[in-house]
Each structure stands twice: as structure tokens, then as C-alpha cells.
Amino acid sequence: MSHTTREKSNLLSRVRRIRGQVEALERSLETERGCAEVLQQIAAVRGAINGLMVEVMAEHIQTHVANPQIASDARRREGADELIDVLRSYVR
Amino acid sequence: MSHTTREKSNLLSRVRRIRGQVEALERSLETERGCAEVLQQIAAVRGAINGLMVEVMAEHIQTHVANPQIASDARRREGADELIDVLRSYVR
Amino acid sequence: MSHTTREKSNLLSRVRRIRGQVEALERSLETERGCAEVLQQIAAVRGAINGLMVEVMAEHIQTHVANPQIASDARRREGADELIDVLRSYVR
Amino acid sequence: MSHTTREKSNLLSRVRRIRGQVEALERSLETERGCAEVLQQIAAVRGAINGLMVEVMAEHIQTHVANPQIASDARRREGADELIDVLRSYVR
């Protein structure tokens, strides 16, 4: 993704936290915890995934669409089209 | 929004269709139609709103973020920030 | 939907407020308001639709699935299946 | 969750697949894959989480709300309330 080290480490912490949440969810299903608890855990994972999604989109916009250093109009348009494709598949 | 006439008319047809769907939903609630039917109508309105959202976002990206004719880096950044704000409030 | 008068009037106020929001959105598109403003309006409509959806689901659950007065197991199962169908089409 | 063995094993496969997807996403971020690819991976995880959510909700409805063998009206109401709480926090 060719972004800054700080951004990369922020995204990595987010995804590792999500992995931990998914592992906890797996244990809850294995040990047959109550439905309501399991549903709250799933809702939490979904919220964290949505948060990660928005961060990656924000980075994509800043780096590949709005960045003044983008080399050509064509590259900028490409960055915009990728973003629009993701939005179309995501917001349904 | 200062977009093309064709884009404007596309968005207006979408929003008018949504108005028609909401009016039909209102009649269903007034005449006490079955829950399942009402829920399907609501899901359809939501799908149409999401579709409109993506079209307006796509236009915003093309006109105010990726457009080669944007006058300055600052204006481009402003367009990007507006988009990111909407994404943050939308994708939760 | 055969629910109480109070519930009906609560749902009707919600859907009328949504109609008003959609009409305001239509005027914003006609008068070419800024993208960011239009996107915020759309996000508000979507939030209101989601709120209505949850209220109708809650009523459906209370009236057609959990209600002690449901006449038969088969009717209760039918109410449950309708709800599950809506959830499947909604949560994607 | 006190459901059948088959349902449990279905849910466990789903959550394990999600864990695999999250691990792959982590590797993509570590090796700095393209934004567009990362966004598609995130959208896939989100779709899988939503699918799991609906399956657990469906099970909850069948086992704790619509089940003819629920011992009392109070238990049935409790199952319904838990479901409505989750819907309220989920559908926003």
C-alpha cells in the first residue's frame, strides 16, 4: 500500500485486535456460550471491521486519489475508480 | 452540486422513485398490511437509499476529488476530507 | 399488522418524518446544493429507515413470534420464518 | 447455546473461515499489498461476519423465541428481548 510506517502500524494493530476478537468468538462457540453474548461479540467484530474499512478507504483516498504528488490524471482516475468499485460492492 | 445535467436527472429520478416507495410504505402502515410485507418494503427503500448514496459519492469523488480541473491542492484536499467525514458517519 | 393503535401511530409518525426528509433531499438535488450536504441528508434518511426497520421487526417479534396468545406452534413458526427471511435479505 | 451438534459445527466452520480470512488480511497489510485488494478482502470478511450474524440470529429465534418447548412465557419474552437488543445495536 506504500503508505507511512505509522499508518501501517495503526492498521496492523487494528487487524490484530480483530483477529483476537474472532478467536474469542470461536472459543465462545466451542464452549457453547449464550446466544446473546455470542451475538454481541459478532456485532463487536463487525464494528471493528467497519472501522478498519473506513481507515483503509481514508488512506486510499489520501494516497491514491487526492495526493498532489500523483504522477498523472490517469493514475488519479484509476485510484478513484478502485474506490468507487469498493463502495459499490460495500454499500448495498 | 454543479454536475452535468444528465447526472442531475439520474439522481433526481432515483430520489423520486424513493419518494414513491416511502409513500407506498406509508399507505401499507395506514391500511395495516402484514408485517412481512412492510419489512420487505422497508428493505427495498433502504436498498434504494444505499444505491443513491453510492451514486452521489461516486459523483463527489469524480467532481471534487479526482477531477484534473480542480483549481488547487487545498480544494482537492477539502473534497477528500468531506468524503472521509461522510464515510466515517456512514460505515459504522 | 394488527397491532395496538399507539404502535401504529408511532410507526406512522416515523414514516411521515422519512417522507419529509426525502422531499427535502429532492429539493436539495433540484437546487444543486453541495455534495457534502446532500450526502449528510442521505445518511440521515438511511438512519431513519434503519430505525423504522428495527421498530417494525421488534413489533413483529412481539406480536407474531413471542406472543403467548399465538394460536398454534405452526403460526409461531411462520412468524419466525418471515423474520429470518427478512434478516437474510437485510443483513448482507 | 445448547443447540444441535450439526448447527454448532456449521457455525464453527464459519468462524474458522473468518479467522483464516482475517489472517490473510493481516499478511496483506504486512506485505503492503495494494489498497484495492486489501479493501476487497475487508469487504469479504464483513460479508462473512454478516452471514454468521444472521445464522446465529436464526438459531436464537428458533431455539429461544419460537421453540414450542420453551418452558414459560417469561423465558420466551426474555429470548425476544435479547434479540431486539441485538437488532437495535446492530441495525443503525
PDB file of C-alpha atoms in Angstrom, chain B:
ATOM      1  CA  MET B   1     -23.513  20.108  -6.807  1.00  0.00           C
ATOM      2  CA  SER B   2     -22.560  21.662 -10.170  1.00  0.00           C
ATOM      3  CA  HIS B   3     -22.538  18.384 -12.083  1.00  0.00           C
ATOM      4  CA  THR B   4     -23.743  17.550 -15.549  1.00  0.00           C
ATOM      5  CA  THR B   5     -27.415  17.761 -16.470  1.00  0.00           C
ATOM      6  CA  ARG B   6     -27.519  14.044 -17.157  1.00  0.00           C
ATOM      7  CA  GLU B   7     -26.117  13.141 -13.743  1.00  0.00           C
ATOM      8  CA  LYS B   8     -28.557  15.515 -12.076  1.00  0.00           C
ATOM      9  CA  SER B   9     -31.511  13.966 -13.846  1.00  0.00           C
ATOM     10  CA  ASN B  10     -30.322  10.443 -12.935  1.00  0.00           C
ATOM     11  CA  LEU B  11     -30.104  11.364  -9.244  1.00  0.00           C
ATOM     12  CA  LEU B  12     -33.487  13.118  -9.334  1.00  0.00           C
ATOM     13  CA  SER B  13     -35.188  10.041 -10.829  1.00  0.00           C
ATOM     14  CA  ARG B  14     -33.667   7.944  -8.090  1.00  0.00           C
ATOM     15  CA  VAL B  15     -34.864  10.207  -5.295  1.00  0.00           C
ATOM     16  CA  ARG B  16     -38.361  10.474  -6.822  1.00  0.00           C
ATOM     17  CA  ARG B  17     -38.596   6.700  -7.003  1.00  0.00           C
ATOM     18  CA  ILE B  18     -37.603   6.569  -3.332  1.00  0.00           C
ATOM     19  CA  ARG B  19     -40.323   9.132  -2.500  1.00  0.00           C
ATOM     20  CA  GLY B  20     -42.846   6.877  -4.272  1.00  0.00           C
ATOM     21  CA  GLN B  21     -41.619   3.870  -2.278  1.00  0.00           C
ATOM     22  CA  VAL B  22     -41.932   5.784   1.005  1.00  0.00           C
ATOM     23  CA  GLU B  23     -45.482   6.881   0.092  1.00  0.00           C
ATOM     24  CA  ALA B  24     -46.407   3.258  -0.651  1.00  0.00           C
ATOM     25  CA  LEU B  25     -44.902   2.243   2.693  1.00  0.00           C
ATOM     26  CA  GLU B  26     -46.992   4.893   4.448  1.00  0.00           C
ATOM     27  CA  ARG B  27     -50.159   3.506   2.812  1.00  0.00           C
ATOM     28  CA  SER B  28     -49.186  -0.027   3.891  1.00  0.00           C
ATOM     29  CA  LEU B  29     -48.858   1.114   7.504  1.00  0.00           C
ATOM     30  CA  GLU B  30     -52.157   3.056   7.322  1.00  0.00           C
ATOM     31  CA  THR B  31     -54.034   0.060   5.935  1.00  0.00           C
ATOM     32  CA  GLU B  32     -52.293  -2.340   8.344  1.00  0.00           C
ATOM     33  CA  ARG B  33     -50.700  -4.631   5.779  1.00  0.00           C
ATOM     34  CA  GLY B  34     -48.833  -7.675   7.055  1.00  0.00           C
ATOM     35  CA  CYS B  35     -45.532  -7.158   8.886  1.00  0.00           C
ATOM     36  CA  ALA B  36     -43.584  -9.295   6.440  1.00  0.00           C
ATOM     37  CA  GLU B  37     -44.763  -7.182   3.505  1.00  0.00           C
ATOM     38  CA  VAL B  38     -43.971  -3.957   5.356  1.00  0.00           C
ATOM     39  CA  LEU B  39     -40.495  -5.254   6.240  1.00  0.00           C
ATOM     40  CA  GLN B  40     -39.802  -6.139   2.596  1.00  0.00           C
ATOM     41  CA  GLN B  41     -40.896  -2.623   1.570  1.00  0.00           C
ATOM     42  CA  ILE B  42     -38.586  -1.066   4.143  1.00  0.00           C
ATOM     43  CA  ALA B  43     -35.692  -3.246   2.965  1.00  0.00           C
ATOM     44  CA  ALA B  44     -36.373  -2.062  -0.606  1.00  0.00           C
ATOM     45  CA  VAL B  45     -36.310   1.614   0.435  1.00  0.00           C
ATOM     46  CA  ARG B  46     -33.057   1.029   2.259  1.00  0.00           C
ATOM     47  CA  GLY B  47     -31.522  -0.644  -0.812  1.00  0.00           C
ATOM     48  CA  ALA B  48     -32.596   2.307  -2.975  1.00  0.00           C
ATOM     49  CA  ILE B  49     -31.172   4.826  -0.478  1.00  0.00           C
ATOM     50  CA  ASN B  50     -27.884   2.931  -0.425  1.00  0.00           C
ATOM     51  CA  GLY B  51     -27.827   2.956  -4.233  1.00  0.00           C
ATOM     52  CA  LEU B  52     -28.416   6.730  -4.263  1.00  0.00           C
ATOM     53  CA  MET B  53     -25.695   7.191  -1.629  1.00  0.00           C
ATOM     54  CA  VAL B  54     -23.120   5.387  -3.758  1.00  0.00           C
ATOM     55  CA  GLU B  55     -24.067   7.386  -6.878  1.00  0.00           C
ATOM     56  CA  VAL B  56     -23.704  10.702  -5.035  1.00  0.00           C
ATOM     57  CA  MET B  57     -20.397   9.542  -3.515  1.00  0.00           C
ATOM     58  CA  ALA B  58     -19.135   8.490  -6.960  1.00  0.00           C
ATOM     59  CA  GLU B  59     -20.060  11.907  -8.357  1.00  0.00           C
ATOM     60  CA  HIS B  60     -18.430  13.649  -5.443  1.00  0.00           C
ATOM     61  CA  ILE B  61     -15.219  11.673  -5.991  1.00  0.00           C
ATOM     62  CA  GLN B  62     -15.164  12.372  -9.722  1.00  0.00           C
ATOM     63  CA  THR B  63     -16.048  16.071  -9.409  1.00  0.00           C
ATOM     64  CA  HIS B  64     -14.437  17.206  -6.171  1.00  0.00           C
ATOM     65  CA  VAL B  65     -11.544  14.807  -5.527  1.00  0.00           C
ATOM     66  CA  ALA B  66     -10.249  13.173  -8.711  1.00  0.00           C
ATOM     67  CA  ASN B  67     -11.152  15.860 -11.255  1.00  0.00           C
ATOM     68  CA  PRO B  68      -7.995  17.094 -13.062  1.00  0.00           C
ATOM     69  CA  GLN B  69      -9.614  20.554 -13.291  1.00  0.00           C
ATOM     70  CA  ILE B  70      -9.730  21.157  -9.530  1.00  0.00           C
ATOM     71  CA  ALA B  71      -8.077  24.558  -9.063  1.00  0.00           C
ATOM     72  CA  SER B  72      -5.762  23.852  -6.109  1.00  0.00           C
ATOM     73  CA  ASP B  73      -4.382  21.110  -3.870  1.00  0.00           C
ATOM     74  CA  ALA B  74      -6.269  22.693  -0.974  1.00  0.00           C
ATOM     75  CA  ARG B  75      -9.643  22.346  -2.766  1.00  0.00           C
ATOM     76  CA  ARG B  76      -8.837  18.749  -3.630  1.00  0.00           C
ATOM     77  CA  ARG B  77      -7.960  18.029  -0.007  1.00  0.00           C
ATOM     78  CA  GLU B  78     -11.209  19.677   1.095  1.00  0.00           C
ATOM     79  CA  GLY B  79     -13.180  17.400  -1.261  1.00  0.00           C
ATOM     80  CA  ALA B  80     -11.328  14.377   0.141  1.00  0.00           C
ATOM     81  CA  ASP B  81     -11.970  15.398   3.752  1.00  0.00           C
ATOM     82  CA  GLU B  82     -15.713  15.839   3.128  1.00  0.00           C
ATOM     83  CA  LEU B  83     -15.854  12.357   1.632  1.00  0.00           C
ATOM     84  CA  ILE B  84     -13.941  10.800   4.529  1.00  0.00           C
ATOM     85  CA  ASP B  85     -16.268  12.508   7.047  1.00  0.00           C
ATOM     86  CA  VAL B  86     -19.295  11.023   5.296  1.00  0.00           C
ATOM     87  CA  LEU B  87     -17.694   7.574   5.199  1.00  0.00           C
ATOM     88  CA  ARG B  88     -16.938   7.761   8.920  1.00  0.00           C
ATOM     89  CA  SER B  89     -20.530   8.655   9.784  1.00  0.00           C
ATOM     90  CA  TYR B  90     -21.941   6.152   7.310  1.00  0.00           C
ATOM     91  CA  VAL B  91     -19.901   2.980   7.720  1.00  0.00           C
ATOM     92  CA  ARG B  92     -20.372   2.068  11.361  1.00  0.00           C
TER      93      ARG B  92
END
